[in-house]
XYZ file of C-alpha atoms in Angstrom:
443
model
C 63.014 -19.638 74.017
C 61.627 -16.264 75.080
C 58.049 -16.424 76.403
C 55.931 -13.315 77.010
C 52.396 -13.360 78.412
C 49.939 -11.414 76.234
C 46.590 -12.408 77.812
C 45.493 -13.525 81.269
C 41.749 -13.041 81.628
C 39.802 -15.547 83.686
C 40.914 -18.918 82.337
C 42.050 -17.559 78.969
C 45.794 -17.456 78.424
C 47.930 -16.286 75.487
C 51.702 -16.110 75.069
C 54.176 -14.885 72.482
C 57.098 -17.274 72.083
C 60.261 -16.394 70.193
C 62.652 -19.090 69.023
C 65.761 -17.249 67.972
C 67.555 -18.164 64.784
C 70.575 -19.195 66.845
C 68.475 -21.484 69.069
C 66.933 -23.109 66.008
C 70.320 -23.557 64.384
C 71.719 -25.090 67.580
C 68.774 -27.486 67.676
C 69.365 -28.500 64.057
C 73.062 -29.089 64.692
C 72.205 -31.120 67.791
C 69.959 -33.420 65.768
C 72.604 -33.727 63.029
C 75.217 -34.731 65.620
C 72.837 -37.416 66.902
C 72.424 -38.790 63.397
C 76.075 -38.394 62.295
C 77.363 -41.811 63.514
C 74.845 -43.621 61.296
C 75.105 -41.508 58.139
C 76.936 -42.709 55.020
C 77.662 -40.505 51.996
C 79.633 -41.220 48.887
C 83.325 -40.480 49.533
C 83.022 -40.738 53.335
C 83.119 -43.604 55.739
C 80.098 -44.261 57.941
C 80.017 -41.734 60.778
C 82.727 -39.515 59.214
C 80.588 -37.146 57.166
C 81.397 -33.525 58.239
C 78.589 -31.702 60.047
C 78.770 -28.810 57.586
C 78.024 -31.207 54.724
C 75.267 -32.911 56.687
C 73.695 -29.521 57.340
C 73.847 -28.665 53.654
C 72.306 -32.000 52.696
C 69.705 -32.469 55.438
C 69.384 -29.147 57.270
C 66.178 -28.044 55.552
C 64.574 -31.435 56.124
C 65.383 -31.369 59.847
C 64.444 -27.703 60.350
C 60.708 -28.315 60.758
C 61.244 -31.218 63.126
C 63.662 -29.174 65.223
C 61.210 -26.262 65.308
C 58.361 -28.536 66.470
C 60.504 -30.111 69.191
C 61.588 -26.694 70.440
C 57.987 -25.458 70.638
C 56.793 -28.681 72.316
C 59.607 -28.448 74.832
C 58.811 -24.820 75.589
C 55.127 -25.649 76.084
C 55.899 -28.528 78.441
C 58.267 -26.334 80.461
C 55.647 -23.574 80.560
C 52.856 -25.818 81.905
C 55.199 -27.377 84.453
C 56.341 -23.956 85.653
C 52.830 -22.489 85.811
C 51.269 -25.628 87.246
C 48.442 -25.318 84.745
C 46.644 -27.810 82.516
C 44.985 -26.745 79.266
C 41.269 -27.540 78.928
C 41.914 -28.581 75.310
C 44.792 -28.786 72.861
C 46.457 -25.324 72.866
C 46.244 -23.271 69.674
C 49.778 -22.786 68.338
C 50.539 -20.796 65.189
C 53.524 -19.137 63.592
C 52.891 -15.385 63.293
C 55.768 -14.248 61.050
C 54.469 -15.799 57.836
C 57.296 -14.293 55.761
C 59.855 -16.244 57.786
C 63.032 -17.304 56.027
C 66.083 -19.185 57.198
C 68.126 -16.982 59.496
C 65.070 -15.213 61.006
C 63.731 -15.708 64.498
C 60.581 -17.821 64.709
C 57.600 -16.053 66.321
C 54.929 -18.292 67.811
C 51.570 -17.438 69.365
C 50.145 -19.941 71.857
C 46.679 -19.594 73.377
C 44.517 -21.877 75.495
C 41.977 -22.053 78.275
C 43.364 -23.335 81.548
C 41.525 -25.869 83.626
C 40.261 -24.236 86.825
C 41.370 -25.081 90.316
C 38.788 -27.490 91.737
C 37.845 -26.769 95.359
C 37.928 -29.490 97.963
C 34.590 -31.196 98.588
C 33.603 -32.748 101.901
C 32.097 -35.943 100.522
C 31.249 -37.180 104.026
C 28.765 -34.315 104.373
C 26.670 -35.630 101.482
C 23.472 -37.466 102.403
C 21.498 -39.637 99.988
C 19.133 -42.612 99.866
C 19.575 -45.889 98.058
C 16.190 -47.328 97.110
C 15.858 -51.074 97.669
C 13.146 -53.089 95.920
C 12.429 -56.756 96.546
C 10.892 -58.845 93.784
C 7.562 -59.969 95.251
C 5.523 -62.972 94.116
C 3.243 -60.775 91.978
C 6.198 -59.450 89.977
C 7.587 -62.948 89.513
C 4.184 -64.238 88.367
C 3.861 -61.346 85.916
C 7.252 -62.163 84.428
C 6.302 -65.843 84.263
C 3.128 -64.983 82.339
C 5.181 -62.977 79.880
C 7.533 -65.924 79.359
C 4.557 -68.210 78.806
C 3.185 -65.861 76.142
C 6.532 -65.758 74.376
C 6.654 -69.568 74.468
C 3.155 -69.737 72.997
C 1.757 -72.873 71.425
C -0.972 -73.151 68.806
C -4.153 -75.200 68.970
C -6.582 -75.914 66.095
C -9.474 -73.512 65.712
C -13.022 -74.804 65.354
C -13.757 -76.341 61.969
C -14.751 -73.662 59.484
C -13.068 -70.829 61.408
C -11.287 -68.155 59.400
C -7.610 -67.478 60.013
C -6.867 -64.247 61.882
C -3.733 -62.134 62.132
C -1.483 -63.886 64.671
C -2.853 -67.341 63.855
C -0.686 -70.125 62.505
C -1.710 -71.657 59.170
C -0.160 -74.924 58.020
C 0.062 -74.848 54.225
C 1.382 -76.615 51.150
C 2.483 -74.151 48.491
C 4.107 -73.990 45.055
C 5.472 -70.705 43.736
C 5.536 -69.959 40.003
C 6.996 -67.170 37.880
C 5.546 -66.861 34.374
C 3.692 -70.102 35.034
C 6.849 -72.085 35.808
C 7.813 -73.358 39.299
C 11.116 -71.981 40.580
C 13.723 -73.562 42.827
C 13.067 -73.064 46.544
C 9.498 -71.921 45.938
C 7.632 -74.957 47.261
C 7.035 -76.602 50.630
C 4.640 -78.982 52.369
C 3.143 -78.705 55.870
C 4.759 -75.290 56.335
C 3.724 -73.597 59.643
C 3.336 -69.868 58.938
C 2.354 -67.345 61.607
C 0.315 -64.591 59.973
C 1.753 -61.192 60.777
C 5.236 -62.523 61.486
C 6.575 -60.862 58.311
C 8.678 -63.939 57.647
C 7.485 -64.203 54.031
C 7.602 -61.784 51.104
C 5.700 -58.528 51.795
C 2.035 -58.990 50.957
C 2.040 -62.793 51.228
C 0.746 -63.270 54.758
C -1.939 -60.584 54.511
C -3.619 -62.478 51.657
C -4.023 -65.577 53.844
C -5.976 -63.769 56.539
C -9.520 -65.138 56.364
C -8.711 -68.537 54.811
C -10.223 -71.789 56.118
C -9.021 -75.395 56.371
C -9.016 -77.207 52.971
C -9.276 -73.889 51.123
C -7.071 -73.368 48.090
C -5.875 -69.836 47.388
C -3.528 -68.214 44.888
C -1.318 -65.581 46.515
C 0.171 -63.046 44.096
C 3.228 -61.084 45.230
C 6.121 -59.185 43.711
C 9.642 -59.959 44.891
C 11.523 -56.879 46.188
C 14.008 -55.279 43.784
C 16.803 -56.010 46.282
C 15.772 -59.643 46.784
C 18.773 -61.893 47.485
C 17.991 -64.256 44.586
C 18.773 -62.028 41.601
C 16.759 -64.132 39.111
C 13.612 -63.427 41.172
C 14.263 -59.800 42.149
C 11.447 -57.502 41.049
C 9.414 -60.308 39.436
C 5.788 -61.156 40.058
C 5.084 -64.622 41.426
C 1.944 -66.635 42.099
C 1.934 -69.077 45.026
C -0.667 -71.831 44.843
C -1.518 -72.516 48.488
C -3.563 -75.255 50.126
C -4.591 -74.617 53.739
C -4.313 -77.780 55.851
C -4.698 -76.345 59.376
C -5.698 -73.080 61.042
C -4.472 -72.705 64.626
C -4.925 -69.989 67.239
C -2.140 -68.934 69.611
C -2.334 -70.034 73.240
C 0.071 -69.225 76.024
C 2.207 -72.123 77.185
C 1.220 -73.654 80.514
C 3.243 -72.460 83.496
C 4.811 -75.704 84.665
C 8.090 -77.597 84.805
C 7.969 -78.127 81.052
C 7.956 -74.370 80.487
C 10.895 -74.066 82.878
C 12.969 -76.549 80.875
C 12.323 -74.482 77.720
C 14.131 -71.620 79.441
C 16.999 -73.744 80.728
C 15.807 -74.229 84.299
C 15.529 -77.596 86.048
C 12.078 -76.910 87.501
C 9.413 -74.239 87.824
C 10.719 -73.277 91.275
C 14.233 -72.904 89.863
C 12.871 -70.713 87.048
C 11.071 -68.541 89.610
C 14.319 -68.117 91.560
C 16.121 -67.077 88.364
C 13.388 -64.572 87.552
C 13.500 -63.147 91.081
C 17.298 -62.688 90.849
C 17.015 -61.047 87.416
C 14.264 -58.686 88.569
C 16.161 -57.634 91.658
C 19.269 -57.038 89.555
C 17.179 -54.811 87.273
C 15.752 -52.981 90.268
C 19.238 -52.497 91.694
C 20.437 -51.033 88.398
C 17.539 -48.583 88.294
C 18.061 -47.687 91.959
C 21.721 -47.055 91.255
C 20.787 -44.570 88.509
C 18.556 -42.732 90.994
C 21.289 -42.699 93.641
C 23.835 -41.454 91.095
C 21.620 -38.513 90.154
C 21.056 -37.604 93.795
C 24.783 -37.733 94.548
C 25.524 -35.539 91.526
C 22.826 -33.081 92.607
C 24.337 -32.840 96.083
C 27.873 -32.390 94.744
C 26.648 -29.700 92.356
C 25.340 -27.735 95.342
C 28.718 -27.921 97.079
C 30.987 -26.574 94.335
C 31.264 -23.375 92.346
C 34.213 -22.439 90.147
C 34.950 -20.768 86.839
C 34.412 -22.962 83.780
C 36.383 -22.959 80.511
C 34.046 -21.136 78.066
C 34.971 -23.341 75.102
C 34.075 -26.524 77.030
C 30.668 -25.104 77.998
C 30.027 -23.903 74.444
C 30.939 -27.280 72.919
C 28.788 -29.164 75.455
C 25.811 -26.846 74.896
C 26.023 -27.351 71.138
C 26.172 -31.114 71.588
C 23.137 -31.073 73.904
C 21.151 -28.894 71.500
C 22.114 -31.094 68.560
C 21.185 -34.321 70.365
C 17.824 -32.996 71.574
C 17.006 -31.657 68.099
C 17.579 -35.099 66.587
C 15.412 -36.694 69.280
C 12.628 -34.305 68.294
C 13.278 -34.900 64.580
C 13.992 -38.651 64.358
C 13.357 -38.761 60.614
C 16.390 -36.558 59.895
C 19.501 -38.674 59.464
C 23.065 -37.331 59.432
C 23.926 -33.650 59.863
C 22.356 -32.157 56.752
C 20.212 -29.626 58.601
C 20.367 -25.961 59.671
C 22.765 -25.033 62.465
C 21.137 -25.479 65.856
C 21.675 -22.639 68.293
C 21.771 -23.636 71.986
C 19.179 -22.043 74.253
C 19.720 -20.667 77.742
C 18.406 -23.965 79.098
C 20.997 -25.862 77.041
C 23.750 -23.579 78.350
C 22.712 -24.126 81.980
C 22.681 -27.890 81.516
C 26.071 -27.679 79.777
C 27.518 -25.716 82.694
C 26.296 -28.357 85.131
C 27.746 -31.205 83.058
C 31.119 -29.505 82.595
C 31.320 -28.532 86.273
C 30.484 -32.052 87.476
C 32.701 -33.629 84.833
C 35.704 -31.610 86.004
C 34.875 -32.351 89.642
C 34.590 -36.107 89.032
C 37.842 -36.085 87.071
C 39.588 -34.335 89.955
C 38.114 -36.697 92.548
C 39.043 -39.726 90.449
C 42.599 -38.530 89.972
C 43.111 -37.870 93.668
C 41.571 -41.235 94.574
C 43.731 -42.913 91.907
C 40.687 -44.433 90.223
C 41.758 -46.577 87.277
C 39.894 -48.319 84.477
C 41.429 -51.771 84.078
C 42.199 -53.492 80.790
C 39.606 -56.133 81.664
C 36.932 -53.454 82.131
C 37.837 -51.850 78.809
C 37.742 -55.220 77.053
C 34.296 -55.890 78.498
C 33.060 -52.495 77.309
C 34.407 -53.101 73.806
C 32.778 -56.543 73.697
C 29.410 -55.108 74.714
C 29.628 -52.487 71.971
C 30.810 -55.060 69.424
C 27.601 -57.066 69.933
C 25.777 -54.257 68.163
C 27.648 -55.163 64.986
C 27.023 -58.903 64.445
C 29.431 -60.364 61.931
C 31.693 -57.310 62.150
C 33.108 -57.779 65.629
C 36.721 -58.053 64.451
C 36.455 -54.839 62.403
C 34.968 -53.053 65.417
C 37.789 -54.235 67.675
C 40.345 -52.970 65.147
C 38.509 -49.656 64.852
C 38.597 -49.153 68.621
C 42.244 -50.189 68.794
C 43.210 -47.584 66.184
C 40.922 -44.828 67.432
C 42.008 -43.104 70.679
C 38.872 -40.946 70.697
C 36.623 -44.024 70.595
C 38.599 -45.636 73.415
C 38.119 -42.499 75.487
C 34.363 -42.536 74.779
C 34.192 -46.109 76.080
C 36.445 -45.388 79.044
C 34.683 -42.213 80.262
C 31.414 -43.750 81.557
C 33.322 -46.577 83.286
C 35.602 -44.067 85.005
C 32.619 -41.902 85.998
C 30.733 -44.840 87.505
C 33.789 -45.885 89.512
C 34.192 -42.354 90.866
C 30.483 -42.325 91.803
C 31.034 -45.606 93.682
C 33.945 -43.941 95.500
C 31.730 -40.974 96.422
C 28.949 -43.301 97.629
C 31.395 -45.083 99.937
C 32.311 -41.808 101.664
C 28.866 -40.211 101.639
C 26.175 -40.989 104.185
C 23.968 -43.296 102.149
C 20.970 -44.888 103.844
C 18.851 -47.654 102.395
C 15.104 -47.242 101.963
C 12.913 -50.189 100.996
C 10.218 -49.181 98.521
C 7.854 -50.829 96.090
C 8.369 -51.296 92.368
C 5.950 -48.453 91.569
C 7.889 -45.992 93.746
C 11.123 -46.955 91.995
C 9.504 -46.507 88.579
C 8.320 -43.037 89.561
C 11.812 -42.115 90.763
C 13.308 -43.269 87.466
C 10.682 -41.353 85.463
C 11.549 -38.253 87.494
C 15.128 -38.486 86.233
C 13.912 -37.927 82.658
C 11.749 -34.999 83.725
C 14.634 -33.081 85.271
């Protein structure tokens, strides 16, 4: 195939490729010869059908396949010879639209080449890893939070009115059109007001009730209520209040510890300390990662594929617009034009993305099957009851697999960079770490 360069500006490349009619015909005949031993036609034994007859019967069908293989082969040879990699799938189109059998095939191929990434002296990078120890105050604060979540209820003084957040113990009977309905009655039912565990409007009407008070609660079942015979209907619940209790935090003792699966209060404190320090380490890692990326960004400068920067800038602008307009769902909105700030951020992301990819490739960083499986499982938890469908979706969607793989690969490359860089540890307090994390969002 004849290949002629028509554009070479920066990273933009374009070529005119001509597949002669003879080359195409030879390719078709080659494929027919490959298939000939397995072909059977009426009047001929298997493998004995003449090539001329095969061409007449199947030539047109094979032509497109042969053309595609020839173009793919020419592209592979071209990239191998030039030592280039396209930034995205090359644009390939046939330019002689009036082509007919017997004509040469004229192809135009264009793409943006990935730039040459300069070497980076990772050992020259200096950064700090913040280290935070979980002190007793932090552990006690977490313990208090656990105690609140494990709250108990104690009876209010006789005659006290129920408040939002209180627990009322009630007997009730629900009726529609004056008739009780199945599942609409209970005795000694503990209901926390404000928990939204009952039909909308039910709990609000019990705020202010007292022990031994009887109250009719009138509500309307939602139109989409699961029991179709009740959906959209008005119901009256005859309620008798037997107890009114106020919430109290559980006592911090061994009994609380057993509620959370620990053998003793000391064991629970140890678990909390480990969890807090793991959280601190994760936050500190995010800070270190940003600092390492900032330092690498200072060390490299190279031309960027314009289409990659443009696509990234549009994605950034689109994402930020949705964050500012959370009520807008989907993409039914005006086109969002990236600003200069978006373009600068896009350039940084593309530049660092290409650098990390190059570093990872040279360091032979791999994402294992086990790591991918773990990532898929974590994502699948967001779809309870649909885990199998999510697994199948990921399995059949290469783009989704790449989206899951990319952050794992990036983190492993960052770990590789941290090993070579001069990273010193600095012990700080929780407040200092929080400020450093907040600063990441401000940048």
